[in-house]
Amino acid sequence: MSVPTKLHYPPAGFGAPKNRRGHARGSREDIGLPAGTEIFSADNHLSVAADIFYDKFPDDLKDEAPRIWYEDGAYLVGVKGQSFVVGDFSAVLMQYDDLPGAATGAADIGTRIQELADDGVDKELAFPNAVLALFHYPDKELRERIFRIYNEYVAEIQERSNGHFYGVGLINWWDPAGARRTLDELKALGLKTFLMPLYPGFDDDGVVIDYGSTAMIPVWDAIEEAGLPVTHHIGETPPKSPCEFGSVAVAMMINIDSFRDMFARYIFSGILDKHPGLKVGWFEGGIAWVPSALQDGEHVLASYRHMLDHPPRHDIRYYWDTHMSASFMVDPLGLRLIEEIGVDRVMWSSDYPHNESTFGYSEQSLSAVVAALGPENAAKVVSGNIKNFLGVS
């Protein structure tokens, strides 16, 4: 198998992200995929334009409700006029929120479907955009209410999309009873997966939550029993020191490499040994990180096994092959390493409408997958694997 040595990001001739448009020109066969292959982006994003939290909060709590408003080209979220979306994140949102389908509700989902179809994408799994700024809303009871409203919002869009749009839900991860409650609600709404933060914040005593701790076992119990796959996504790791120049690029470079902490906890803290039914997806961090993480995990286990209270029950590779998958947009290096990663463990995505997305040149990205893997394996990567992950047809 061969992989093109270079694919421009984006190819020369395309404009700034705001000016990009769908650019599909041919059929699936023209790309090299088997006839009838549905292109399913495993990682897109949704901006909320409606003031859904304020509208849905009861009258006696409206003063505490997060507000959504449009400012300088982006949909922001905050309370009492203060945006939670600040600095570079706000500036980045302004690059793409004006795309016709970027901020979509149930009533206008057709616009988004058409915009993606114009770029050759048939289906999508959509993660939140600015709403992620509410991950650590201080009042946990209201935080759960906020998540419930968001889940209902994306579930309605999903229902109206006729199978084109799948929304990623949000759950209570800090309280076992809340985890069961929100997972039951999420499943009843028809959502197929949910997003867990890489950094879960603090418990009620102000102590940092450790996902691998004894206290979190009942939460993982609830997740395993729900039978829904867990997703993790980049975007929570700011630079640890000031950056006078190039802060957007520095922040992105840090975020792209943000999975190792949680990856290690799943294996070395025993989360997967205690909960063998879990299925985990890593999104927007690419796939090239996987071989080095596996290699380093094997080295660490060989070097420190004697110091571990509960060494992993299996070799490191087992946990990846059995429980995990990852998505990419354009990853020539990762495709070269596909035999180390596993063709069944990777999922292509457009990442619409982000700056780093393939929107506007998705066919070229898809063609690179076919060139690297061949038609049948490429069909798994651009369609079959994400369907298997979500349990949809």
Tab-separated table of C-alpha atoms in Angstrom:
chain	number	residue	atom	x	y	z
A	1	MET	CA	0.000	0.000	0.000
A	2	SER	CA	1.266	3.483	-0.778
A	3	VAL	CA	0.381	6.885	0.598
A	4	PRO	CA	0.830	10.264	-1.084
A	5	THR	CA	3.904	11.932	0.345
A	6	LYS	CA	2.184	15.270	0.795
A	7	LEU	CA	-1.339	16.605	0.940
A	8	HIS	CA	-1.618	20.353	1.363
A	9	TYR	CA	-3.762	21.681	4.245
A	10	PRO	CA	-5.912	22.789	2.431
A	11	PRO	CA	-4.867	22.325	-1.214
A	12	ALA	CA	-3.756	25.474	-3.004
A	13	GLY	CA	-6.633	27.366	-4.572
A	14	PHE	CA	-9.063	27.254	-1.662
A	15	GLY	CA	-9.796	30.392	0.271
A	16	ALA	CA	-9.968	31.177	3.956
A	17	PRO	CA	-12.208	28.856	5.993
A	18	LYS	CA	-15.192	31.210	5.861
A	19	ASN	CA	-15.096	31.186	2.076
A	20	ARG	CA	-14.850	27.428	1.570
A	21	ARG	CA	-17.702	25.556	-0.049
A	22	GLY	CA	-18.411	21.938	-0.815
A	23	HIS	CA	-16.353	20.744	-3.744
A	24	ALA	CA	-17.445	17.196	-4.560
A	25	ARG	CA	-17.127	16.544	-8.279
A	26	GLY	CA	-17.441	12.800	-8.839
A	27	SER	CA	-19.034	9.575	-7.730
A	28	ARG	CA	-17.825	7.135	-5.091
A	29	GLU	CA	-16.273	5.093	-7.906
A	30	ASP	CA	-14.381	8.172	-9.111
A	31	ILE	CA	-12.781	8.420	-5.664
A	32	GLY	CA	-12.009	4.705	-5.823
A	33	LEU	CA	-14.554	3.535	-3.252
A	34	PRO	CA	-16.977	0.666	-3.843
A	35	ALA	CA	-20.262	1.713	-5.438
A	36	GLY	CA	-22.874	2.689	-2.862
A	37	THR	CA	-20.401	3.540	-0.085
A	38	GLU	CA	-21.916	6.109	2.279
A	39	ILE	CA	-19.371	8.690	3.401
A	40	PHE	CA	-19.845	9.031	7.165
A	41	SER	CA	-17.800	11.712	8.912
A	42	ALA	CA	-16.968	10.435	12.395
A	43	ASP	CA	-16.304	13.914	13.791
A	44	ASN	CA	-18.128	17.095	12.834
A	45	HIS	CA	-19.252	19.986	15.026
A	46	LEU	CA	-22.450	21.857	15.754
A	47	SER	CA	-22.837	25.443	16.911
A	48	VAL	CA	-26.032	26.319	18.784
A	49	ALA	CA	-27.617	29.535	17.536
A	50	ALA	CA	-30.856	29.481	19.559
A	51	ASP	CA	-30.952	30.671	23.179
A	52	ILE	CA	-32.013	27.162	24.227
A	53	PHE	CA	-30.954	27.179	27.886
A	54	TYR	CA	-32.663	30.434	28.782
A	55	ASP	CA	-35.767	29.358	26.889
A	56	LYS	CA	-35.971	26.010	28.705
A	57	PHE	CA	-35.036	27.079	32.243
A	58	PRO	CA	-38.002	27.657	34.583
A	59	ASP	CA	-38.840	31.269	35.357
A	60	ASP	CA	-37.332	31.154	38.844
A	61	LEU	CA	-33.956	30.005	37.434
A	62	LYS	CA	-33.701	32.069	34.268
A	63	ASP	CA	-31.184	34.438	35.859
A	64	GLU	CA	-28.830	31.457	36.223
A	65	ALA	CA	-29.326	30.126	32.708
A	66	PRO	CA	-26.438	30.301	30.230
A	67	ARG	CA	-27.268	32.612	27.351
A	68	ILE	CA	-26.344	32.183	23.696
A	69	TRP	CA	-25.808	35.198	21.482
A	70	TYR	CA	-24.171	36.151	18.182
A	71	GLU	CA	-21.193	38.488	18.277
A	72	ASP	CA	-18.548	39.326	15.652
A	73	GLY	CA	-19.254	36.249	13.567
A	74	ALA	CA	-19.602	33.631	16.311
A	75	TYR	CA	-22.246	32.149	18.584
A	76	LEU	CA	-21.054	32.596	22.162
A	77	VAL	CA	-22.266	31.186	25.444
A	78	GLY	CA	-22.072	32.716	28.915
A	79	VAL	CA	-23.996	34.220	31.806
A	80	LYS	CA	-24.902	37.799	32.668
A	81	GLY	CA	-23.210	39.154	29.561
A	82	GLN	CA	-19.896	37.432	30.265
A	83	SER	CA	-18.870	34.901	27.626
A	84	PHE	CA	-17.346	31.609	28.736
A	85	VAL	CA	-15.787	31.408	25.270
A	86	VAL	CA	-12.780	33.693	25.415
A	87	GLY	CA	-9.493	34.448	23.722
A	88	ASP	CA	-8.328	32.225	20.893
A	89	PHE	CA	-11.329	29.903	21.153
A	90	SER	CA	-13.689	32.799	20.439
A	91	ALA	CA	-11.516	33.962	17.540
A	92	VAL	CA	-11.506	30.462	16.057
A	93	LEU	CA	-15.314	30.194	16.220
A	94	MET	CA	-15.505	33.376	14.168
A	95	GLN	CA	-13.759	31.561	11.319
A	96	TYR	CA	-16.631	29.229	10.523
A	97	ASP	CA	-19.882	29.955	12.394
A	98	ASP	CA	-21.129	31.935	9.384
A	99	LEU	CA	-21.107	28.844	7.152
A	100	PRO	CA	-24.783	28.154	6.310
A	101	GLY	CA	-24.916	24.800	8.088
A	102	ALA	CA	-22.555	25.437	11.001
A	103	ALA	CA	-25.217	26.686	13.427
A	104	THR	CA	-28.166	24.426	12.785
A	105	GLY	CA	-31.427	23.623	14.496
A	106	ALA	CA	-34.029	20.995	13.728
A	107	ALA	CA	-35.964	23.368	11.477
A	108	ASP	CA	-33.031	24.062	9.154
A	109	ILE	CA	-31.135	20.762	9.290
A	110	GLY	CA	-31.720	20.448	5.534
A	111	THR	CA	-29.291	23.315	4.916
A	112	ARG	CA	-26.541	21.499	6.778
A	113	ILE	CA	-27.272	18.180	5.078
A	114	GLN	CA	-27.049	19.866	1.674
A	115	GLU	CA	-23.821	21.692	2.510
A	116	LEU	CA	-22.171	18.433	3.535
A	117	ALA	CA	-23.602	16.623	0.511
A	118	ASP	CA	-22.038	19.284	-1.703
A	119	ASP	CA	-18.716	18.198	-0.203
A	120	GLY	CA	-19.458	14.503	-0.730
A	121	VAL	CA	-20.398	13.652	2.881
A	122	ASP	CA	-23.609	11.677	3.471
A	123	LYS	CA	-23.749	11.269	7.259
A	124	GLU	CA	-22.085	12.736	10.327
A	125	LEU	CA	-21.490	12.396	14.032
A	126	ALA	CA	-21.642	15.914	15.489
A	127	PHE	CA	-19.887	17.126	18.650
A	128	PRO	CA	-20.650	20.438	20.403
A	129	ASN	CA	-18.721	23.644	19.741
A	130	ALA	CA	-19.041	26.539	22.221
A	131	VAL	CA	-21.326	24.499	24.495
A	132	LEU	CA	-18.184	22.661	25.662
A	133	ALA	CA	-17.422	25.807	27.675
A	134	LEU	CA	-20.233	24.634	30.004
A	135	PHE	CA	-18.485	21.357	30.884
A	136	HIS	CA	-17.533	22.782	34.271
A	137	TYR	CA	-20.493	25.032	35.024
A	138	PRO	CA	-20.079	25.550	38.798
A	139	ASP	CA	-23.573	24.588	39.972
A	140	LYS	CA	-23.655	20.841	39.274
A	141	GLU	CA	-27.416	20.532	39.542
A	142	LEU	CA	-27.851	23.247	36.938
A	143	ARG	CA	-25.030	21.704	34.873
A	144	GLU	CA	-27.041	18.505	34.576
A	145	ARG	CA	-30.097	20.542	33.555
A	146	ILE	CA	-27.992	22.280	30.901
A	147	PHE	CA	-26.786	18.934	29.540
A	148	ARG	CA	-30.356	17.606	29.463
A	149	ILE	CA	-31.522	20.590	27.412
A	150	TYR	CA	-28.630	20.179	24.988
A	151	ASN	CA	-29.352	16.465	24.592
A	152	GLU	CA	-32.976	17.169	23.797
A	153	TYR	CA	-31.881	19.793	21.264
A	154	VAL	CA	-29.506	17.516	19.336
A	155	ALA	CA	-31.912	14.577	19.579
A	156	GLU	CA	-34.569	16.615	17.801
A	157	ILE	CA	-32.096	17.508	15.058
A	158	GLN	CA	-31.127	13.846	14.776
A	159	GLU	CA	-34.767	12.808	14.489
A	160	ARG	CA	-35.472	15.389	11.768
A	161	SER	CA	-32.348	14.468	9.766
A	162	ASN	CA	-33.618	11.088	8.542
A	163	GLY	CA	-30.377	9.331	9.369
A	164	HIS	CA	-27.960	12.007	8.131
A	165	PHE	CA	-27.072	13.506	11.542
A	166	TYR	CA	-26.134	11.796	14.812
A	167	GLY	CA	-25.623	14.005	17.858
A	168	VAL	CA	-23.121	13.415	20.659
A	169	GLY	CA	-24.807	13.775	24.031
A	170	LEU	CA	-23.539	14.952	27.440
A	171	ILE	CA	-23.887	13.108	30.753
A	172	ASN	CA	-23.378	13.589	34.458
A	173	TRP	CA	-19.964	11.989	35.158
A	174	TRP	CA	-19.455	13.274	38.723
A	175	ASP	CA	-22.215	11.357	40.496
A	176	PRO	CA	-23.218	7.678	40.038
A	177	ALA	CA	-26.951	8.313	40.401
A	178	GLY	CA	-26.709	11.240	38.007
A	179	ALA	CA	-24.725	9.143	35.547
A	180	ARG	CA	-27.452	6.492	35.475
A	181	ARG	CA	-30.179	9.118	35.217
A	182	THR	CA	-28.602	11.022	32.318
A	183	LEU	CA	-27.592	7.846	30.469
A	184	ASP	CA	-31.158	6.529	30.676
A	185	GLU	CA	-32.471	9.861	29.381
A	186	LEU	CA	-29.900	9.975	26.610
A	187	LYS	CA	-30.769	6.473	25.403
A	188	ALA	CA	-34.494	7.259	25.522
A	189	LEU	CA	-33.826	10.241	23.248
A	190	GLY	CA	-32.187	7.942	20.691
A	191	LEU	CA	-28.650	9.323	21.036
A	192	LYS	CA	-25.951	6.749	20.333
A	193	THR	CA	-22.946	8.084	22.249
A	194	PHE	CA	-21.830	10.782	24.665
A	195	LEU	CA	-18.780	12.927	25.365
A	196	MET	CA	-16.700	12.571	28.537
A	197	PRO	CA	-14.247	15.381	29.351
A	198	LEU	CA	-10.573	14.451	29.399
A	199	TYR	CA	-10.242	16.467	32.600
A	200	PRO	CA	-13.277	15.857	34.837
A	201	GLY	CA	-12.868	18.759	37.254
A	202	PHE	CA	-13.463	18.699	41.011
A	203	ASP	CA	-15.677	16.768	43.389
A	204	ASP	CA	-17.884	18.420	46.020
A	205	ASP	CA	-14.920	18.657	48.398
A	206	GLY	CA	-12.792	20.512	45.878
A	207	VAL	CA	-10.594	17.482	45.134
A	208	VAL	CA	-9.659	16.747	41.517
A	209	ILE	CA	-11.714	13.808	40.235
A	210	ASP	CA	-9.621	10.767	39.325
A	211	TYR	CA	-11.408	8.679	36.696
A	212	GLY	CA	-9.452	5.604	37.813
A	213	SER	CA	-10.315	5.936	41.507
A	214	THR	CA	-12.471	3.638	43.617
A	215	ALA	CA	-15.019	6.444	43.952
A	216	MET	CA	-15.555	6.460	40.161
A	217	ILE	CA	-16.212	2.730	39.821
A	218	PRO	CA	-20.027	3.154	40.153
A	219	VAL	CA	-19.977	5.760	37.380
A	220	TRP	CA	-18.104	3.377	35.069
A	221	ASP	CA	-20.533	0.634	36.136
A	222	ALA	CA	-23.419	2.801	34.930
A	223	ILE	CA	-21.682	3.580	31.649
A	224	GLU	CA	-20.872	-0.076	30.991
A	225	GLU	CA	-24.439	-1.148	31.768
A	226	ALA	CA	-25.830	1.522	29.438
A	227	GLY	CA	-23.987	-0.123	26.557
A	228	LEU	CA	-23.170	3.154	24.790
A	229	PRO	CA	-19.670	3.934	23.515
A	230	VAL	CA	-17.663	6.669	25.262
A	231	THR	CA	-16.120	9.475	23.227
A	232	HIS	CA	-13.215	11.750	24.116
A	233	HIS	CA	-12.314	14.797	22.042
A	234	ILE	CA	-9.417	17.211	21.889
A	235	GLY	CA	-9.938	20.810	22.914
A	236	GLU	CA	-9.490	21.025	26.674
A	237	THR	CA	-5.738	21.638	26.989
A	238	PRO	CA	-4.660	25.302	27.001
A	239	PRO	CA	-0.977	26.305	26.948
A	240	LYS	CA	0.517	26.065	30.434
A	241	SER	CA	2.383	29.358	30.102
A	242	PRO	CA	1.698	32.673	28.305
A	243	CYS	CA	2.239	32.774	24.550
A	244	GLU	CA	2.783	36.246	23.107
A	245	PHE	CA	2.991	35.142	19.478
A	246	GLY	CA	1.262	32.338	17.601
A	247	SER	CA	-0.986	31.388	20.487
A	248	VAL	CA	-3.673	29.801	18.283
A	249	ALA	CA	-1.186	27.439	16.671
A	250	VAL	CA	0.582	26.670	19.962
A	251	ALA	CA	-2.751	25.844	21.625
A	252	MET	CA	-3.756	23.581	18.727
A	253	MET	CA	-0.447	21.712	18.828
A	254	ILE	CA	-0.961	21.052	22.548
A	255	ASN	CA	-4.572	20.001	22.094
A	256	ILE	CA	-3.821	17.548	19.305
A	257	ASP	CA	-1.584	15.584	21.686
A	258	SER	CA	-3.953	15.477	24.663
A	259	PHE	CA	-5.057	11.825	24.925
A	260	ARG	CA	-2.164	10.140	26.750
A	261	ASP	CA	-3.329	10.933	30.279
A	262	MET	CA	-6.765	9.370	29.815
A	263	PHE	CA	-5.402	6.558	27.623
A	264	ALA	CA	-3.031	5.557	30.428
A	265	ARG	CA	-5.778	5.666	33.074
A	266	TYR	CA	-7.981	3.294	31.107
A	267	ILE	CA	-5.167	0.730	31.118
A	268	PHE	CA	-2.979	1.309	34.184
A	269	SER	CA	-5.736	2.439	36.580
A	270	GLY	CA	-7.705	-0.678	35.696
A	271	ILE	CA	-10.801	0.998	34.240
A	272	LEU	CA	-10.976	-1.466	31.352
A	273	ASP	CA	-10.084	-4.493	33.471
A	274	LYS	CA	-12.950	-3.639	35.838
A	275	HIS	CA	-15.308	-2.760	32.968
A	276	PRO	CA	-14.517	-5.020	30.007
A	277	GLY	CA	-17.680	-4.001	28.179
A	278	LEU	CA	-16.543	-0.406	27.574
A	279	LYS	CA	-15.966	0.885	24.063
A	280	VAL	CA	-13.917	4.087	23.733
A	281	GLY	CA	-13.395	6.498	20.816
A	282	TRP	CA	-10.712	9.187	20.530
A	283	PHE	CA	-11.722	12.026	18.223
A	284	GLU	CA	-9.850	14.719	16.275
A	285	GLY	CA	-6.408	13.785	17.601
A	286	GLY	CA	-5.493	11.800	14.487
A	287	ILE	CA	-4.203	8.232	14.487
A	288	ALA	CA	-0.413	8.656	14.241
A	289	TRP	CA	-0.177	8.923	18.052
A	290	VAL	CA	-1.425	5.383	18.550
A	291	PRO	CA	1.708	3.309	17.695
A	292	SER	CA	3.936	5.432	19.925
A	293	ALA	CA	1.437	5.270	22.807
A	294	LEU	CA	1.246	1.490	22.491
A	295	GLN	CA	5.014	1.183	22.278
A	296	ASP	CA	5.581	3.419	25.284
A	297	GLY	CA	2.861	1.633	27.257
A	298	GLU	CA	4.574	-1.700	26.641
A	299	HIS	CA	7.917	-0.260	27.751
A	300	VAL	CA	6.406	1.306	30.878
A	301	LEU	CA	4.637	-1.925	31.816
A	302	ALA	CA	7.791	-3.975	31.374
A	303	SER	CA	9.800	-1.485	33.436
A	304	TYR	CA	7.337	-0.789	36.257
A	305	ARG	CA	5.112	-3.851	36.545
A	306	HIS	CA	6.723	-4.713	39.887
A	307	MET	CA	5.654	-1.320	41.271
A	308	LEU	CA	1.985	-1.569	40.286
A	309	ASP	CA	-0.616	-2.599	42.858
A	310	HIS	CA	-2.794	-4.093	40.131
A	311	PRO	CA	-0.869	-4.670	36.897
A	312	PRO	CA	-2.975	-4.818	33.713
A	313	ARG	CA	-4.448	-8.269	33.113
A	314	HIS	CA	-3.609	-8.145	29.423
A	315	ASP	CA	-0.831	-6.821	27.229
A	316	ILE	CA	-1.127	-3.182	26.179
A	317	ARG	CA	-2.075	-3.957	22.591
A	318	TYR	CA	-5.087	-5.970	23.782
A	319	TYR	CA	-6.750	-2.860	25.231
A	320	TRP	CA	-6.417	-0.945	21.991
A	321	ASP	CA	-7.564	-3.817	19.770
A	322	THR	CA	-10.483	-4.743	22.018
A	323	HIS	CA	-11.817	-1.422	23.279
A	324	MET	CA	-10.593	1.588	21.296
A	325	SER	CA	-10.857	3.480	18.004
A	326	ALA	CA	-9.652	6.888	16.780
A	327	SER	CA	-10.605	9.378	14.092
A	328	PHE	CA	-8.503	11.435	11.693
A	329	MET	CA	-9.019	13.961	8.908
A	330	VAL	CA	-5.750	14.005	6.968
A	331	ASP	CA	-3.085	11.761	8.468
A	332	PRO	CA	-0.576	10.430	5.913
A	333	LEU	CA	1.782	9.269	8.652
A	334	GLY	CA	-0.992	7.430	10.466
A	335	LEU	CA	-2.022	5.724	7.227
A	336	ARG	CA	1.552	4.567	6.697
A	337	LEU	CA	1.380	2.967	10.136
A	338	ILE	CA	-2.027	1.357	9.577
A	339	GLU	CA	-0.752	-2.183	10.167
A	340	GLU	CA	0.359	-1.103	13.663
A	341	ILE	CA	-2.964	0.616	14.357
A	342	GLY	CA	-5.448	-1.742	12.698
A	343	VAL	CA	-7.718	-0.850	9.812
A	344	ASP	CA	-10.811	-1.694	11.877
A	345	ARG	CA	-9.822	0.782	14.596
A	346	VAL	CA	-9.734	4.022	12.574
A	347	MET	CA	-12.468	6.352	11.304
A	348	TRP	CA	-12.257	9.141	8.750
A	349	SER	CA	-13.826	12.507	9.521
A	350	SER	CA	-14.378	15.821	7.819
A	351	ASP	CA	-14.360	17.843	11.073
A	352	TYR	CA	-16.784	20.282	9.422
A	353	PRO	CA	-16.846	23.235	9.871
A	354	HIS	CA	-13.505	23.717	11.663
A	355	ASN	CA	-10.490	25.452	10.151
A	356	GLU	CA	-8.546	22.190	10.115
A	357	SER	CA	-11.455	20.309	8.520
A	358	THR	CA	-11.382	18.765	5.062
A	359	PHE	CA	-14.461	20.794	4.108
A	360	GLY	CA	-13.838	22.022	0.586
A	361	TYR	CA	-11.417	19.218	-0.298
A	362	SER	CA	-12.915	16.106	1.274
A	363	GLU	CA	-12.676	14.135	-1.979
A	364	GLN	CA	-8.898	14.572	-1.974
A	365	SER	CA	-8.673	13.388	1.622
A	366	LEU	CA	-10.879	10.389	0.822
A	367	SER	CA	-8.825	9.566	-2.264
A	368	ALA	CA	-5.698	9.476	-0.092
A	369	VAL	CA	-7.399	6.897	2.140
A	370	VAL	CA	-8.226	4.735	-0.884
A	371	ALA	CA	-4.670	5.058	-2.215
A	372	ALA	CA	-3.277	3.962	1.136
A	373	LEU	CA	-5.660	1.141	1.999
A	374	GLY	CA	-7.414	-0.035	-1.157
A	375	PRO	CA	-11.165	0.249	-1.840
A	376	GLU	CA	-12.547	-2.337	0.589
A	377	ASN	CA	-10.479	-1.275	3.602
A	378	ALA	CA	-11.074	2.382	2.754
A	379	ALA	CA	-14.832	1.743	2.839
A	380	LYS	CA	-14.434	0.499	6.422
A	381	VAL	CA	-12.502	3.605	7.407
A	382	VAL	CA	-14.825	6.161	5.773
A	383	SER	CA	-18.091	4.442	6.639
A	384	GLY	CA	-18.250	1.004	8.216
A	385	ASN	CA	-16.147	1.542	11.325
A	386	ILE	CA	-18.066	4.549	12.637
A	387	LYS	CA	-21.348	2.730	11.985
A	388	ASN	CA	-20.058	-0.202	14.022
A	389	PHE	CA	-18.905	2.149	16.773
A	390	LEU	CA	-22.343	3.741	17.045
A	391	GLY	CA	-24.307	0.565	16.393
A	392	VAL	CA	-26.194	2.000	13.408
A	393	SER	CA	-26.761	0.765	9.883
